[in-house]
């Protein structure tokens, strides 16, 4: 805005018209209000909210820059109680969503732990556990999750996110036994236990 206020506003209007507003409408969302360079939207489903947010960020990432200013959004999502007054919404649920957005990286989507529990296992996305954060004017720490595509290349770049995505089912890892007796003659025993155990279990590098 400081470099080109008029050009940035024109670009923002174009992005709203071509990308953001249609995505919200197609995912059963409702724009509650605009806040200068941002907006507040309400969805009946957390899954719809996350899917919409990722669709918007994907389109934004693929936009050609050209002469227009480069715009990057941060999107925060929360599930919680709200107060409806006329066409506006208020309450702790809205406040947390706003604070979650503040913690998000430009171009990213972040969820509160309440929202994560609603969408876990119901989308094709993976989630990075960002840990608990102390958010401004929120009286308790909130655990946050960053959303990303679950493509193989992304999983290699962020093994922690892959862990979050797969641990809905229990798994076990079998590692080679180590001879801790100090007796070299016991090496064959440790090796034999490993060879006997390994066919029975599926080893996984995702376990800890």
mmCIF file of C-alpha atoms in Angstrom:
data_model
loop_
_atom_site.group_PDB
_atom_site.id
_atom_site.type_symbol
_atom_site.label_atom_id
_atom_site.label_comp_id
_atom_site.label_asym_id
_atom_site.label_seq_id
_atom_site.Cartn_x
_atom_site.Cartn_y
_atom_site.Cartn_z
ATOM 1 C CA UNK A 1 0.000 0.000 0.000
ATOM 2 C CA UNK A 2 2.860 2.379 0.813
ATOM 3 C CA UNK A 3 4.456 1.910 -2.597
ATOM 4 C CA UNK A 4 1.300 2.095 -4.735
ATOM 5 C CA UNK A 5 -1.959 2.648 -2.890
ATOM 6 C CA UNK A 6 -4.197 3.079 -5.942
ATOM 7 C CA UNK A 7 -2.661 0.172 -7.841
ATOM 8 C CA UNK A 8 -2.881 -2.116 -4.805
ATOM 9 C CA UNK A 9 -6.547 -1.295 -4.213
ATOM 10 C CA UNK A 10 -7.351 -1.933 -7.873
ATOM 11 C CA UNK A 11 -5.496 -5.272 -7.746
ATOM 12 C CA UNK A 12 -7.287 -6.242 -4.531
ATOM 13 C CA UNK A 13 -10.688 -5.511 -6.066
ATOM 14 C CA UNK A 14 -9.774 -7.633 -9.077
ATOM 15 C CA UNK A 15 -8.671 -10.534 -6.892
ATOM 16 C CA UNK A 16 -11.872 -10.325 -4.854
ATOM 17 C CA UNK A 17 -14.017 -10.267 -7.976
ATOM 18 C CA UNK A 18 -12.231 -13.057 -9.866
ATOM 19 C CA UNK A 19 -10.982 -15.406 -7.129
ATOM 20 C CA UNK A 20 -12.058 -14.802 -3.542
ATOM 21 C CA UNK A 21 -15.775 -14.022 -3.770
ATOM 22 C CA UNK A 22 -16.576 -16.853 -6.262
ATOM 23 C CA UNK A 23 -14.623 -19.353 -4.135
ATOM 24 C CA UNK A 24 -16.520 -18.398 -0.980
ATOM 25 C CA UNK A 25 -19.858 -18.653 -2.766
ATOM 26 C CA UNK A 26 -19.049 -22.027 -4.340
ATOM 27 C CA UNK A 27 -18.088 -23.465 -0.929
ATOM 28 C CA UNK A 28 -21.356 -22.373 0.729
ATOM 29 C CA UNK A 29 -19.763 -19.465 2.563
ATOM 30 C CA UNK A 30 -21.042 -15.991 3.344
ATOM 31 C CA UNK A 31 -19.005 -12.796 3.438
ATOM 32 C CA UNK A 32 -19.954 -11.135 6.720
ATOM 33 C CA UNK A 33 -17.987 -7.925 6.280
ATOM 34 C CA UNK A 34 -14.871 -6.462 4.728
ATOM 35 C CA UNK A 35 -12.128 -4.911 6.824
ATOM 36 C CA UNK A 36 -10.079 -2.734 4.504
ATOM 37 C CA UNK A 37 -7.633 -5.175 2.957
ATOM 38 C CA UNK A 38 -9.297 -8.233 4.535
ATOM 39 C CA UNK A 39 -12.668 -9.841 5.118
ATOM 40 C CA UNK A 40 -14.591 -12.017 7.558
ATOM 41 C CA UNK A 41 -16.479 -14.994 6.130
ATOM 42 C CA UNK A 42 -18.760 -17.566 7.742
ATOM 43 C CA UNK A 43 -19.134 -21.214 6.675
ATOM 44 C CA UNK A 44 -21.556 -23.878 7.826
ATOM 45 C CA UNK A 45 -18.787 -26.502 7.638
ATOM 46 C CA UNK A 46 -15.143 -26.344 8.728
ATOM 47 C CA UNK A 47 -14.292 -28.644 5.822
ATOM 48 C CA UNK A 48 -15.834 -26.148 3.389
ATOM 49 C CA UNK A 49 -13.870 -23.329 5.022
ATOM 50 C CA UNK A 50 -10.539 -25.139 4.718
ATOM 51 C CA UNK A 51 -11.223 -26.317 1.156
ATOM 52 C CA UNK A 52 -12.198 -22.785 0.128
ATOM 53 C CA UNK A 53 -9.129 -21.260 1.780
ATOM 54 C CA UNK A 54 -6.770 -23.677 0.053
ATOM 55 C CA UNK A 55 -8.486 -23.105 -3.302
ATOM 56 C CA UNK A 56 -8.006 -19.349 -2.912
ATOM 57 C CA UNK A 57 -4.346 -19.673 -1.935
ATOM 58 C CA UNK A 58 -3.683 -22.068 -4.802
ATOM 59 C CA UNK A 59 -5.204 -19.646 -7.317
ATOM 60 C CA UNK A 60 -3.301 -16.737 -5.779
ATOM 61 C CA UNK A 61 0.000 -18.626 -6.004
ATOM 62 C CA UNK A 62 -0.605 -19.319 -9.700
ATOM 63 C CA UNK A 63 -1.549 -15.745 -10.596
ATOM 64 C CA UNK A 64 0.757 -14.038 -13.041
ATOM 65 C CA UNK A 65 2.327 -10.980 -11.458
ATOM 66 C CA UNK A 66 2.700 -8.728 -14.488
ATOM 67 C CA UNK A 67 2.576 -5.026 -13.706
ATOM 68 C CA UNK A 68 0.021 -5.455 -10.894
ATOM 69 C CA UNK A 69 1.201 -5.477 -7.269
ATOM 70 C CA UNK A 70 1.788 -8.944 -5.823
ATOM 71 C CA UNK A 71 -0.892 -9.681 -3.227
ATOM 72 C CA UNK A 72 -0.545 -12.438 -0.626
ATOM 73 C CA UNK A 73 -3.276 -13.343 1.847
ATOM 74 C CA UNK A 74 -3.081 -14.877 5.298
ATOM 75 C CA UNK A 75 -6.131 -16.987 6.192
ATOM 76 C CA UNK A 76 -7.045 -18.036 9.736
ATOM 77 C CA UNK A 77 -9.846 -20.506 10.515
ATOM 78 C CA UNK A 78 -11.540 -21.256 13.824
ATOM 79 C CA UNK A 79 -14.625 -23.133 14.995
ATOM 80 C CA UNK A 80 -16.458 -21.618 17.943
ATOM 81 C CA UNK A 81 -19.563 -19.962 19.318
ATOM 82 C CA UNK A 82 -20.563 -16.632 17.791
ATOM 83 C CA UNK A 83 -23.096 -13.921 18.498
ATOM 84 C CA UNK A 84 -25.238 -12.903 15.516
ATOM 85 C CA UNK A 85 -26.447 -9.317 15.477
ATOM 86 C CA UNK A 86 -28.192 -8.072 12.339
ATOM 87 C CA UNK A 87 -25.879 -9.305 9.564
ATOM 88 C CA UNK A 88 -22.681 -9.177 11.649
ATOM 89 C CA UNK A 89 -21.090 -11.799 13.925
ATOM 90 C CA UNK A 90 -19.116 -11.312 17.132
ATOM 91 C CA UNK A 91 -17.687 -13.339 19.985
ATOM 92 C CA UNK A 92 -14.708 -15.399 21.084
ATOM 93 C CA UNK A 93 -14.925 -17.609 17.996
ATOM 94 C CA UNK A 94 -14.369 -14.588 15.749
ATOM 95 C CA UNK A 95 -11.617 -13.150 17.945
ATOM 96 C CA UNK A 96 -9.631 -16.397 17.868
ATOM 97 C CA UNK A 97 -9.968 -16.652 14.074
ATOM 98 C CA UNK A 98 -8.537 -13.136 13.800
ATOM 99 C CA UNK A 99 -5.570 -14.005 16.041
ATOM 100 C CA UNK A 100 -4.940 -17.250 14.160
ATOM 101 C CA UNK A 101 -4.733 -15.236 10.934
ATOM 102 C CA UNK A 102 -2.139 -12.966 12.524
ATOM 103 C CA UNK A 103 0.094 -15.994 13.191
ATOM 104 C CA UNK A 104 -0.203 -17.288 9.634
ATOM 105 C CA UNK A 105 2.556 -16.941 7.053
ATOM 106 C CA UNK A 106 1.725 -14.862 3.935
ATOM 107 C CA UNK A 107 0.187 -17.170 1.358
ATOM 108 C CA UNK A 108 -0.727 -19.724 4.034
ATOM 109 C CA UNK A 109 -3.747 -21.133 5.851
ATOM 110 C CA UNK A 110 -3.767 -21.775 9.611
ATOM 111 C CA UNK A 111 -6.310 -23.548 11.810
ATOM 112 C CA UNK A 112 -6.994 -23.503 15.520
ATOM 113 C CA UNK A 113 -7.019 -26.855 17.292
ATOM 114 C CA UNK A 114 -10.841 -26.740 17.446
ATOM 115 C CA UNK A 115 -11.029 -26.366 13.668
ATOM 116 C CA UNK A 116 -8.385 -29.053 13.139
ATOM 117 C CA UNK A 117 -10.421 -31.601 15.100
ATOM 118 C CA UNK A 118 -13.386 -30.937 12.804
ATOM 119 C CA UNK A 119 -11.474 -31.520 9.558
ATOM 120 C CA UNK A 120 -8.928 -34.187 10.554
ATOM 121 C CA UNK A 121 -9.213 -37.167 8.217
ATOM 122 C CA UNK A 122 -11.909 -35.474 6.114
ATOM 123 C CA UNK A 123 -9.782 -33.653 3.516
ATOM 124 C CA UNK A 124 -6.928 -34.424 1.145
ATOM 125 C CA UNK A 125 -4.675 -31.914 2.925
ATOM 126 C CA UNK A 126 -1.875 -32.423 5.436
ATOM 127 C CA UNK A 127 -1.281 -30.371 8.551
ATOM 128 C CA UNK A 128 1.841 -29.017 10.249
ATOM 129 C CA UNK A 129 1.547 -28.911 14.028
ATOM 130 C CA UNK A 130 2.852 -25.453 14.981
ATOM 131 C CA UNK A 131 2.480 -26.005 18.717
ATOM 132 C CA UNK A 132 0.655 -23.886 21.265
ATOM 133 C CA UNK A 133 0.702 -20.122 20.810
ATOM 134 C CA UNK A 134 -0.175 -17.330 23.205
ATOM 135 C CA UNK A 135 -2.485 -15.093 21.193
ATOM 136 C CA UNK A 136 -3.228 -11.450 21.926
ATOM 137 C CA UNK A 137 -6.275 -10.934 24.183
ATOM 138 C CA UNK A 138 -6.987 -14.698 24.306
ATOM 139 C CA UNK A 139 -6.839 -16.053 27.862
ATOM 140 C CA UNK A 140 -5.464 -19.498 26.967
ATOM 141 C CA UNK A 141 -2.802 -20.877 24.625
ATOM 142 C CA UNK A 142 -4.186 -22.121 21.300
ATOM 143 C CA UNK A 143 -2.566 -24.962 19.348
ATOM 144 C CA UNK A 144 -2.237 -24.045 15.670
ATOM 145 C CA UNK A 145 -1.934 -26.105 12.507
ATOM 146 C CA UNK A 146 -0.717 -24.961 9.092
ATOM 147 C CA UNK A 147 -2.479 -26.527 6.113
ATOM 148 C CA UNK A 148 -0.653 -27.681 3.016
ATOM 149 C CA UNK A 149 -1.110 -29.920 0.014
ATOM 150 C CA UNK A 150 -0.434 -33.588 0.773
ATOM 151 C CA UNK A 151 1.727 -34.059 -2.342
ATOM 152 C CA UNK A 152 4.734 -36.432 -2.014
ATOM 153 C CA UNK A 153 7.223 -33.590 -2.503
ATOM 154 C CA UNK A 154 5.641 -31.587 0.293
ATOM 155 C CA UNK A 155 5.747 -34.606 2.602
ATOM 156 C CA UNK A 156 9.483 -34.976 2.055
ATOM 157 C CA UNK A 157 9.995 -31.310 2.874
ATOM 158 C CA UNK A 158 7.979 -31.550 6.093
ATOM 159 C CA UNK A 159 8.008 -35.017 7.712
ATOM 160 C CA UNK A 160 6.328 -33.635 10.856
ATOM 161 C CA UNK A 161 3.234 -32.732 8.831
ATOM 162 C CA UNK A 162 3.141 -36.222 7.347
ATOM 163 C CA UNK A 163 3.167 -37.600 10.887
ATOM 164 C CA UNK A 164 0.082 -35.576 11.780
ATOM 165 C CA UNK A 165 -1.653 -36.781 8.633
ATOM 166 C CA UNK A 166 -1.083 -40.532 9.176
ATOM 167 C CA UNK A 167 -1.380 -41.034 12.911
ATOM 168 C CA UNK A 168 -5.152 -41.511 12.995
ATOM 169 C CA UNK A 169 -4.321 -45.236 13.037
ATOM 170 C CA UNK A 170 -1.819 -46.797 15.449
ATOM 171 C CA UNK A 171 1.414 -48.137 13.988
ATOM 172 C CA UNK A 172 4.626 -49.615 15.309
ATOM 173 C CA UNK A 173 8.251 -49.441 14.265
ATOM 174 C CA UNK A 174 10.723 -52.272 14.784
ATOM 175 C CA UNK A 175 14.352 -51.211 14.962
ATOM 176 C CA UNK A 176 17.456 -53.429 15.245
ATOM 177 C CA UNK A 177 18.208 -54.530 18.800
ATOM 178 C CA UNK A 178 21.405 -53.258 20.358
ATOM 179 C CA UNK A 179 23.678 -55.423 22.503
ATOM 180 C CA UNK A 180 24.034 -53.431 25.722
ATOM 181 C CA UNK A 181 25.608 -56.213 27.803
ATOM 182 C CA UNK A 182 29.196 -55.503 26.784
ATOM 183 C CA UNK A 183 29.623 -59.185 25.918
ATOM 184 C CA UNK A 184 30.508 -59.560 22.210
ATOM 185 C CA UNK A 185 29.150 -63.130 22.271
ATOM 186 C CA UNK A 186 25.651 -61.743 22.775
ATOM 187 C CA UNK A 187 25.706 -59.990 19.371
ATOM 188 C CA UNK A 188 24.237 -63.063 17.677
ATOM 189 C CA UNK A 189 21.312 -63.023 20.130
ATOM 190 C CA UNK A 190 20.438 -59.370 19.423
ATOM 191 C CA UNK A 191 20.741 -59.962 15.681
ATOM 192 C CA UNK A 192 18.566 -63.066 15.912
ATOM 193 C CA UNK A 193 15.820 -61.221 17.805
ATOM 194 C CA UNK A 194 15.752 -58.518 15.104
ATOM 195 C CA UNK A 195 15.525 -61.006 12.268
ATOM 196 C CA UNK A 196 12.777 -62.935 14.028
ATOM 197 C CA UNK A 197 10.736 -59.839 14.871
ATOM 198 C CA UNK A 198 10.978 -57.805 11.666
ATOM 199 C CA UNK A 199 8.681 -59.946 9.438
ATOM 200 C CA UNK A 200 5.881 -59.658 11.992
ATOM 201 C CA UNK A 201 5.606 -55.880 12.048
ATOM 202 C CA UNK A 202 5.521 -53.145 9.492
ATOM 203 C CA UNK A 203 8.454 -50.834 10.076
ATOM 204 C CA UNK A 204 7.641 -47.169 9.628
ATOM 205 C CA UNK A 205 9.890 -44.146 9.682
ATOM 206 C CA UNK A 206 6.915 -42.065 10.779
ATOM 207 C CA UNK A 207 6.775 -43.477 14.301
ATOM 208 C CA UNK A 208 8.496 -42.093 17.355
#
